[in-house]
Short mmCIF file of C-alpha atoms in Angstrom, two decimals:
data_model
loop_
_atom_site.label_atom_id
_atom_site.label_comp_id
_atom_site.label_asym_id
_atom_site.label_seq_id
_atom_site.Cartn_x
_atom_site.Cartn_y
_atom_site.Cartn_z
CA MET K 1 8.64 31.72 -48.80
CA SER K 2 12.19 30.47 -48.78
CA THR K 3 13.18 33.00 -46.14
CA HIS K 4 10.42 31.95 -43.78
CA VAL K 5 11.73 30.01 -40.78
CA ARG K 6 9.42 27.66 -38.95
CA HIS K 7 10.53 27.68 -35.34
CA PRO K 8 10.01 24.53 -33.29
CA ILE K 9 7.34 24.44 -30.62
CA TRP K 10 9.25 23.75 -27.43
CA LEU K 11 7.76 21.44 -24.87
CA PRO K 12 7.71 22.93 -21.39
CA ALA K 13 10.86 21.99 -19.51
CA LEU K 14 10.30 19.65 -16.58
CA ARG K 15 12.46 19.72 -13.52
CA PRO K 16 14.21 16.43 -12.70
CA ALA K 17 12.06 13.97 -10.79
CA ASP K 18 12.52 14.28 -7.04
CA ALA K 19 10.74 13.35 -3.81
CA ARG K 20 7.87 15.77 -4.53
CA THR K 21 7.29 14.17 -7.94
CA PHE K 22 6.68 10.75 -6.43
CA ALA K 23 4.79 12.19 -3.45
CA SER K 24 2.31 13.84 -5.83
CA LEU K 25 1.84 10.65 -7.85
CA TYR K 26 1.28 8.63 -4.71
CA ALA K 27 -1.16 11.22 -3.33
CA VAL K 28 -3.40 11.06 -6.41
CA GLU K 29 -3.15 7.27 -6.47
CA SER K 30 -4.16 7.23 -2.82
CA PHE K 31 -7.29 9.23 -3.63
CA ALA K 32 -8.20 6.64 -6.28
CA ARG K 33 -7.84 3.80 -3.77
CA ALA K 34 -8.96 5.48 -0.55
CA THR K 35 -12.30 6.75 -1.82
CA ILE K 36 -13.87 3.29 -1.72
CA SER K 37 -11.57 1.67 0.85
CA SER K 38 -14.32 1.74 3.48
CA VAL K 39 -17.14 1.18 0.97
CA ILE K 40 -15.85 -2.17 -0.30
CA PRO K 41 -16.15 -4.15 2.98
CA ILE K 42 -19.55 -2.62 3.72
CA GLN K 43 -20.79 -3.43 0.22
CA ALA K 44 -19.43 -6.97 0.54
CA TYR K 45 -21.24 -7.33 3.88
CA GLU K 46 -24.49 -6.10 2.29
CA ILE K 47 -24.15 -8.78 -0.40
CA LEU K 48 -23.03 -11.68 1.82
CA HIS K 49 -24.60 -10.74 5.21
CA ASN K 50 -21.83 -12.52 7.13
CA GLU K 51 -18.48 -11.12 8.32
CA GLN K 52 -16.83 -14.55 8.21
CA ILE K 53 -17.73 -15.01 4.53
CA VAL K 54 -16.44 -11.48 3.87
CA SER K 55 -13.07 -12.65 5.24
CA ILE K 56 -13.15 -15.63 2.90
CA LEU K 57 -13.90 -13.34 -0.06
CA TYR K 58 -10.85 -11.22 0.75
CA THR K 59 -8.77 -14.39 1.01
CA ILE K 60 -9.82 -15.55 -2.46
CA VAL K 61 -9.04 -12.15 -4.01
CA SER K 62 -5.60 -12.04 -2.38
CA LEU K 63 -4.73 -15.52 -3.65
CA LEU K 64 -5.66 -14.57 -7.20
CA GLY K 65 -3.82 -11.25 -7.00
CA LEU K 66 -0.63 -12.81 -5.64
CA SER K 67 0.16 -14.56 -8.91
CA VAL K 68 -0.11 -11.28 -10.81
CA THR K 69 2.40 -9.65 -8.45
CA LEU K 70 4.95 -12.44 -8.90
CA PHE K 71 4.74 -12.22 -12.69
CA MET K 72 5.03 -8.41 -12.72
CA PRO K 73 8.80 -8.40 -13.59
CA MET K 74 8.02 -10.34 -16.76
CA LEU K 75 5.36 -7.78 -17.69
CA ILE K 76 7.77 -4.91 -17.02
CA ARG K 77 10.46 -6.61 -19.09
CA ARG K 78 8.03 -7.18 -21.95
CA PHE K 79 6.07 -3.92 -22.01
CA ALA K 80 8.26 -1.38 -20.13
CA ARG K 81 7.43 0.26 -16.84
CA ARG K 82 5.43 3.20 -18.20
CA TRP K 83 2.91 0.88 -19.86
CA VAL K 84 2.57 -1.28 -16.75
CA TYR K 85 1.95 1.88 -14.70
CA THR K 86 -0.63 2.98 -17.27
CA ALA K 87 -2.35 -0.40 -17.05
CA GLY K 88 -2.43 -0.06 -13.27
CA CYS K 89 -4.32 3.24 -13.52
CA LEU K 90 -6.83 1.74 -15.94
CA MET K 91 -7.37 -1.32 -13.73
CA LEU K 92 -8.47 0.90 -10.85
CA ALA K 93 -11.04 2.52 -13.13
CA ILE K 94 -12.23 -0.81 -14.56
CA GLY K 95 -12.62 -2.22 -11.06
CA SER K 96 -15.12 0.52 -10.22
CA VAL K 97 -17.18 -0.44 -13.26
CA PHE K 98 -17.53 -3.95 -11.82
CA PHE K 99 -18.41 -2.64 -8.35
CA VAL K 100 -21.49 -0.78 -9.59
CA THR K 101 -23.15 -4.11 -10.52
CA HIS K 102 -23.59 -4.75 -6.76
CA THR K 103 -23.45 -8.50 -7.34
CA LEU K 104 -21.11 -11.14 -5.93
CA PRO K 105 -19.36 -11.77 -9.30
CA GLY K 106 -19.02 -8.03 -9.82
CA GLN K 107 -17.67 -7.58 -6.28
CA LEU K 108 -15.10 -10.32 -6.85
CA ALA K 109 -14.01 -8.92 -10.23
CA GLY K 110 -13.85 -5.37 -8.90
CA MET K 111 -11.72 -6.34 -5.90
CA LEU K 112 -9.40 -8.36 -8.14
CA CYS K 113 -8.95 -5.45 -10.58
CA ARG K 114 -8.20 -3.18 -7.65
CA VAL K 115 -5.55 -5.56 -6.29
CA MET K 116 -3.89 -5.97 -9.70
CA GLY K 117 -3.91 -2.22 -10.35
CA ALA K 118 -2.42 -1.45 -6.95
CA SER K 119 0.28 -4.07 -7.53
CA ALA K 120 1.31 -2.59 -10.88
CA LEU K 121 1.39 0.95 -9.48
CA SER K 122 3.30 0.02 -6.34
CA ILE K 123 6.08 -1.95 -8.05
CA THR K 124 6.68 0.51 -10.88
CA LEU K 125 6.61 3.53 -8.56
CA ASN K 126 9.17 1.91 -6.25
CA LEU K 127 11.44 1.28 -9.23
CA TYR K 128 11.17 4.91 -10.32
CA ILE K 129 11.94 6.05 -6.76
CA MET K 130 15.06 3.89 -6.54
CA ASP K 131 16.18 5.32 -9.89
CA HIS K 132 15.87 8.97 -8.93
CA ILE K 133 16.35 9.16 -5.14
CA ARG K 134 19.69 8.60 -3.43
CA LYS K 135 19.87 5.89 -0.78
CA THR K 136 20.75 8.42 1.91
CA ASP K 137 17.54 10.33 1.11
CA PHE K 138 15.14 7.37 1.13
CA MET K 139 13.97 7.99 4.70
CA GLN K 140 13.07 11.62 4.08
CA ALA K 141 11.52 10.89 0.67
CA GLU K 142 9.33 8.11 2.05
CA SER K 143 8.14 10.18 5.00
CA LEU K 144 7.23 13.00 2.57
CA ARG K 145 5.32 10.55 0.38
CA MET K 146 3.33 9.27 3.35
CA ALA K 147 2.62 12.79 4.58
CA TRP K 148 1.28 13.94 1.21
CA SER K 149 -1.02 10.92 1.04
CA MET K 150 -2.61 12.08 4.31
CA PHE K 151 -5.09 14.24 2.42
CA ALA K 152 -6.30 11.28 0.39
CA TRP K 153 -6.49 8.76 3.19
CA THR K 154 -8.12 11.30 5.51
CA GLY K 155 -10.86 12.61 3.23
CA GLY K 156 -11.18 9.69 0.82
CA PRO K 157 -12.90 7.06 3.02
CA THR K 158 -15.42 9.55 4.42
CA LEU K 159 -16.03 10.99 0.94
CA GLY K 160 -16.67 7.50 -0.40
CA ILE K 161 -19.11 6.62 2.40
CA PHE K 162 -20.87 9.97 1.98
CA LEU K 163 -21.28 9.50 -1.77
CA TYR K 164 -22.35 5.88 -1.30
CA THR K 165 -24.99 6.58 1.35
CA ARG K 166 -26.25 9.88 -0.05
CA PHE K 167 -26.02 9.53 -3.84
CA GLY K 168 -25.56 5.82 -4.41
CA ILE K 169 -22.98 3.40 -5.72
CA TYR K 170 -22.49 5.18 -9.08
CA ALA K 171 -21.34 8.40 -7.40
CA ALA K 172 -18.78 6.66 -5.15
CA ASN K 173 -17.24 4.66 -7.97
CA GLY K 174 -17.45 7.53 -10.44
CA ALA K 175 -15.12 9.48 -8.15
CA VAL K 176 -12.63 6.61 -8.31
CA VAL K 177 -12.67 6.66 -12.11
CA ALA K 178 -12.03 10.41 -12.09
CA PHE K 179 -9.04 10.08 -9.75
CA ALA K 180 -7.60 7.15 -11.75
CA LEU K 181 -7.72 9.14 -14.98
CA ALA K 182 -6.20 12.17 -13.25
CA LEU K 183 -3.34 9.95 -12.04
CA LEU K 184 -2.77 8.70 -15.55
CA ALA K 185 -2.64 12.25 -16.93
CA LEU K 186 -0.22 13.37 -14.19
CA PHE K 187 2.09 10.42 -14.78
CA TRP K 188 2.40 11.12 -18.51
CA THR K 189 2.90 14.82 -17.78
CA TYR K 190 6.02 13.98 -15.75
CA ARG K 191 7.34 11.84 -18.67
CA LEU K 192 9.31 9.49 -16.44
CA GLY K 193 11.61 7.28 -18.48
CA ASP K 194 12.73 3.71 -17.91
CA ASN K 195 16.24 3.15 -16.65
CA PRO K 196 17.77 0.36 -18.76
CA SER K 197 20.33 -0.42 -16.05
CA ILE K 198 17.76 -2.17 -13.87
CA ARG K 199 16.50 -4.48 -16.59
CA PRO K 200 17.43 -8.06 -15.83
CA GLY K 201 20.15 -9.59 -17.94
CA LYS K 202 19.81 -12.92 -19.67
CA SER K 203 21.77 -14.71 -16.99
CA ARG K 204 19.52 -13.54 -14.18
CA PRO K 205 16.39 -15.48 -13.27
CA ILE K 206 13.07 -14.26 -14.59
CA ASN K 207 11.11 -17.26 -13.33
CA PRO K 208 8.96 -16.10 -10.39
CA LEU K 209 9.98 -19.12 -8.30
CA ALA K 210 13.67 -18.43 -8.95
CA ASN K 211 13.15 -14.81 -7.91
CA ILE K 212 11.52 -15.96 -4.67
CA GLY K 213 14.49 -18.22 -3.94
CA ARG K 214 16.92 -15.39 -4.58
CA PHE K 215 14.92 -13.09 -2.29
CA VAL K 216 14.64 -15.61 0.55
CA ALA K 217 18.40 -16.28 0.40
CA GLN K 218 19.11 -12.69 1.52
CA PRO K 219 18.48 -12.15 5.27
CA ARG K 220 18.09 -8.38 5.02
CA LEU K 221 15.44 -8.70 2.32
CA ARG K 222 13.57 -11.26 4.42
CA LEU K 223 13.57 -8.89 7.38
CA ALA K 224 12.46 -5.96 5.20
CA TRP K 225 9.55 -8.10 4.00
CA LEU K 226 8.54 -9.00 7.56
CA ILE K 227 8.60 -5.34 8.66
CA ALA K 228 6.40 -4.35 5.72
CA PHE K 229 4.08 -7.34 6.20
CA GLY K 230 3.39 -6.55 9.85
CA ARG K 231 2.44 -2.92 9.34
CA SER K 232 0.38 -3.74 6.24
CA CYS K 233 -1.57 -6.32 8.25
CA PHE K 234 -2.58 -3.53 10.59
CA TRP K 235 -3.98 -1.41 7.77
CA THR K 236 -5.81 -4.38 6.24
CA THR K 237 -7.45 -5.05 9.58
CA PHE K 238 -8.12 -1.38 10.23
CA PHE K 239 -9.75 -0.75 6.84
CA VAL K 240 -11.87 -3.91 6.82
CA TYR K 241 -12.70 -4.72 10.44
CA GLY K 242 -12.74 -1.14 11.73
CA PRO K 243 -15.83 -0.17 9.66
CA LEU K 244 -17.37 -3.60 10.28
CA PHE K 245 -16.90 -3.14 14.02
CA MET K 246 -18.68 0.21 13.89
CA VAL K 247 -21.59 -1.23 11.90
CA ILE K 248 -22.00 -4.40 13.99
CA THR K 249 -21.88 -2.49 17.30
CA GLY K 250 -24.59 -0.12 16.07
CA GLU K 251 -22.49 3.01 15.50
CA GLY K 252 -23.40 3.06 11.79
CA LYS K 253 -21.74 3.19 8.38
CA LEU K 254 -20.73 6.83 8.64
CA ALA K 255 -18.93 6.11 11.92
CA GLY K 256 -16.93 3.45 10.09
CA GLY K 257 -15.89 5.91 7.42
CA LEU K 258 -15.00 8.53 10.03
CA LEU K 259 -12.85 6.00 11.93
CA VAL K 260 -10.84 5.17 8.82
CA SER K 261 -10.48 8.84 7.91
CA ALA K 262 -9.39 9.74 11.44
CA GLY K 263 -6.70 7.06 11.36
CA ASN K 264 -5.44 8.26 8.02
CA ALA K 265 -5.48 11.87 9.18
CA LEU K 266 -2.57 10.90 11.40
CA LEU K 267 -0.41 10.37 8.30
CA PHE K 268 0.86 13.92 8.69
CA MET K 269 2.88 12.48 11.59
CA ALA K 270 5.02 10.69 8.99
CA ILE K 271 7.22 13.80 8.86
CA PHE K 272 7.71 13.57 12.64
CA TRP K 273 8.51 9.86 12.47
CA GLY K 274 10.99 10.51 9.66
CA ARG K 275 12.83 12.98 11.87
CA ALA K 276 12.64 10.58 14.81
CA GLY K 277 14.18 7.85 12.67
CA LYS K 278 17.00 10.16 11.67
CA ARG K 279 17.53 11.26 15.29
CA PHE K 280 17.25 7.92 17.12
CA GLY K 281 17.89 5.47 14.27
CA GLY K 282 15.45 3.49 12.18
CA ARG K 283 15.95 0.30 14.16
CA ARG K 284 15.02 1.80 17.53
CA THR K 285 12.12 3.80 16.15
CA MET K 286 10.56 0.90 14.25
CA ALA K 287 10.94 -1.58 17.12
CA PHE K 288 9.36 0.91 19.54
CA ALA K 289 6.49 1.53 17.11
CA TYR K 290 5.77 -2.19 16.82
CA PHE K 291 5.67 -2.77 20.58
CA ALA K 292 3.49 0.30 21.15
CA MET K 293 1.14 -0.84 18.37
CA ALA K 294 0.83 -4.25 20.01
CA ALA K 295 -0.11 -2.68 23.35
CA MET K 296 -2.84 -0.58 21.72
CA LEU K 297 -4.30 -3.59 19.93
CA PHE K 298 -4.40 -5.73 23.07
CA VAL K 299 -6.47 -3.07 24.82
CA ALA K 300 -8.66 -2.52 21.74
CA GLY K 301 -9.60 -6.19 21.74
CA ALA K 302 -10.80 -6.19 25.35
CA ASP K 303 -14.49 -5.81 24.37
CA ALA K 304 -14.74 -2.27 25.75
CA ALA K 305 -17.20 0.39 24.60
CA PRO K 306 -17.13 0.85 20.79
CA LEU K 307 -15.83 4.43 20.93
CA LEU K 308 -13.10 3.44 23.38
CA THR K 309 -12.07 0.59 21.11
CA ALA K 310 -11.97 3.04 18.20
CA ALA K 311 -9.70 5.36 20.22
CA PHE K 312 -7.16 2.59 20.83
CA LEU K 313 -7.29 1.56 17.17
CA LEU K 314 -6.39 5.16 16.32
CA GLY K 315 -3.49 4.90 18.78
CA GLY K 316 -2.31 1.81 16.92
CA ALA K 317 -2.58 3.72 13.64
CA LEU K 318 -0.33 6.45 15.02
CA PHE K 319 2.51 3.99 15.63
CA THR K 320 1.89 2.11 12.38
CA ILE K 321 2.57 5.35 10.50
CA ALA K 322 6.12 5.25 11.85
CA LEU K 323 6.55 1.94 10.03
CA ASP K 324 4.97 3.40 6.89
CA ALA K 325 7.48 6.25 6.94
CA LEU K 326 10.58 4.18 7.73
CA GLY K 327 9.87 0.54 6.90
CA SER K 328 10.44 0.53 3.14
CA THR K 329 13.94 1.98 3.58
CA ALA K 330 15.04 -1.42 4.90
CA PHE K 331 14.30 -2.86 1.45
CA MET K 332 15.52 0.06 -0.66
CA ARG K 333 18.87 0.19 1.12
CA SER K 334 19.40 -3.58 0.90
CA VAL K 335 18.38 -4.55 -2.64
CA ARG K 336 21.07 -4.72 -5.33
CA SER K 337 20.59 -2.33 -8.23
CA TYR K 338 20.81 -4.98 -10.96
CA GLU K 339 17.93 -7.03 -9.54
CA ARG K 340 15.57 -4.32 -8.39
CA ALA K 341 12.71 -5.30 -10.69
CA GLN K 342 12.75 -8.97 -9.65
CA MET K 343 13.21 -8.32 -5.93
CA ALA K 344 10.68 -5.44 -5.90
CA ALA K 345 8.03 -7.83 -7.22
CA VAL K 346 8.77 -10.40 -4.50
CA TYR K 347 8.94 -7.67 -1.85
CA ARG K 348 5.55 -6.37 -3.01
CA THR K 349 3.98 -9.71 -2.07
CA TYR K 350 3.94 -8.48 1.53
CA LEU K 351 0.84 -6.51 0.55
CA ASP K 352 -0.82 -9.52 -1.06
CA PHE K 353 -0.04 -11.72 1.92
CA SER K 354 -1.22 -9.01 4.32
CA GLU K 355 -4.56 -9.02 2.52
CA LEU K 356 -4.60 -12.82 2.34
CA THR K 357 -3.35 -14.01 5.72
CA PRO K 358 -5.34 -11.86 8.20
CA PRO K 359 -8.80 -12.67 6.76
CA LEU K 360 -7.85 -16.35 6.59
CA VAL K 361 -6.67 -16.39 10.21
CA TYR K 362 -9.54 -14.22 11.40
CA SER K 363 -12.12 -16.48 9.75
CA VAL K 364 -10.86 -19.27 12.04
CA VAL K 365 -10.57 -17.06 15.14
CA LEU K 366 -14.07 -15.65 14.63
CA SER K 367 -15.46 -19.18 14.74
CA PHE K 368 -14.58 -19.32 18.45
CA PHE K 369 -14.41 -15.72 19.69
CA GLY K 370 -15.99 -12.30 19.17
CA LEU K 371 -14.85 -9.56 16.83
CA GLY K 372 -12.45 -8.15 19.44
CA SER K 373 -10.29 -11.27 19.05
CA VAL K 374 -9.26 -9.95 15.64
CA PHE K 375 -7.39 -7.06 17.25
CA VAL K 376 -5.74 -9.26 19.89
CA THR K 377 -4.51 -11.63 17.18
CA LEU K 378 -3.03 -8.70 15.27
CA GLY K 379 -1.36 -7.49 18.49
CA LEU K 380 0.48 -10.80 18.81
CA LEU K 381 1.81 -10.41 15.27
CA ALA K 382 2.94 -6.85 16.01
CA ALA K 383 4.88 -8.00 19.08
CA PHE K 384 6.52 -10.75 17.02
CA CYS K 385 7.58 -8.28 14.30
CA GLY K 386 8.86 -5.84 16.93
CA PHE K 387 11.14 -8.49 18.43
CA PHE K 388 12.65 -9.44 15.08
CA THR K 389 13.11 -5.79 14.10
CA TRP K 390 15.00 -5.04 17.32
CA ARG K 391 16.99 -8.26 17.23
CA TYR K 392 18.08 -8.47 13.59
CA LEU K 393 17.85 -5.06 11.92
CA PRO K 394 21.40 -3.62 11.74
CA LYS K 395 22.11 -0.67 14.01
CA SER K 396 23.19 1.33 10.95
CA PHE K 397 19.54 1.66 9.85
#
């Protein structure tokens, strides 16, 4: 009928993206990655039967994943952020398909897919955060994001070990696929759009090597990278060598999963560290956290009883969370808006290098000393990062 009016079907209105939006995305992503975080090193050890070769495997994966990170700005420029984020979700799911083969090629392919997916998700999420969160709110937003991820990093590793030991490899990796698809659905529900203002202009370098040179030329970006690298090295060591330490000392696989979960349970302290940073300043808080972390690691590496070593590793995790909550603000407050995509990709290499460098160094150290030497070596790095944070980070942070 000519008088009939077909009214439009209105899409539900979404509130503007804020800190809770990105905290929820990061929380679901953390579930997808945390569920097998303690399964992967144990599975690799079951395949290779040697902790030194496990370190070499992690080194190879990190080297291969590094190139993907450096080329990420070109992918974002070509396909737009939302498609790169989507690809990151799918890579996490595909990686789990490779893991269920329980073979060395499958382990290598699964770890590589996981690294590439995490890289895509990390860079694009940071770009969205810098688009929607004011610089003065970065510290509070990042501490909220870390706190929300507590649930994933607390329950995920133990859940993964439980599924792996009780129901087998298909159950553990099936959970990862479910979380990855849930993340993808949540992301498209929020309908986050690309901000054209951060796309690189024709006159700005898109060559990865040129981007590295531009990054290195800026002292504050170099320092932000070092701060992130140091705290990420702790988590790499904690996730890989913590469970291995529990297994090798006879405490068992479940103890390894519980250790990782206990460390991640402390992520709720990110809110406290965020307030401490606001009260005492980011520079003082981060330098203190680094020196305290170093002290804990030195004691943990003294070949004490396994449970005592685990307790000091948890103490180190407590102070590392301060750097998780505050560290990325050094980058976000220093990077120029027109080169965020390029510099975010170079900044993100701290994670690749933190997964590459420690296993490489540890493979040499373990040739001469016991497993406790891994924690002492990490303590030296923490002290080094603490000195540079105190000496060169501006007092305004």
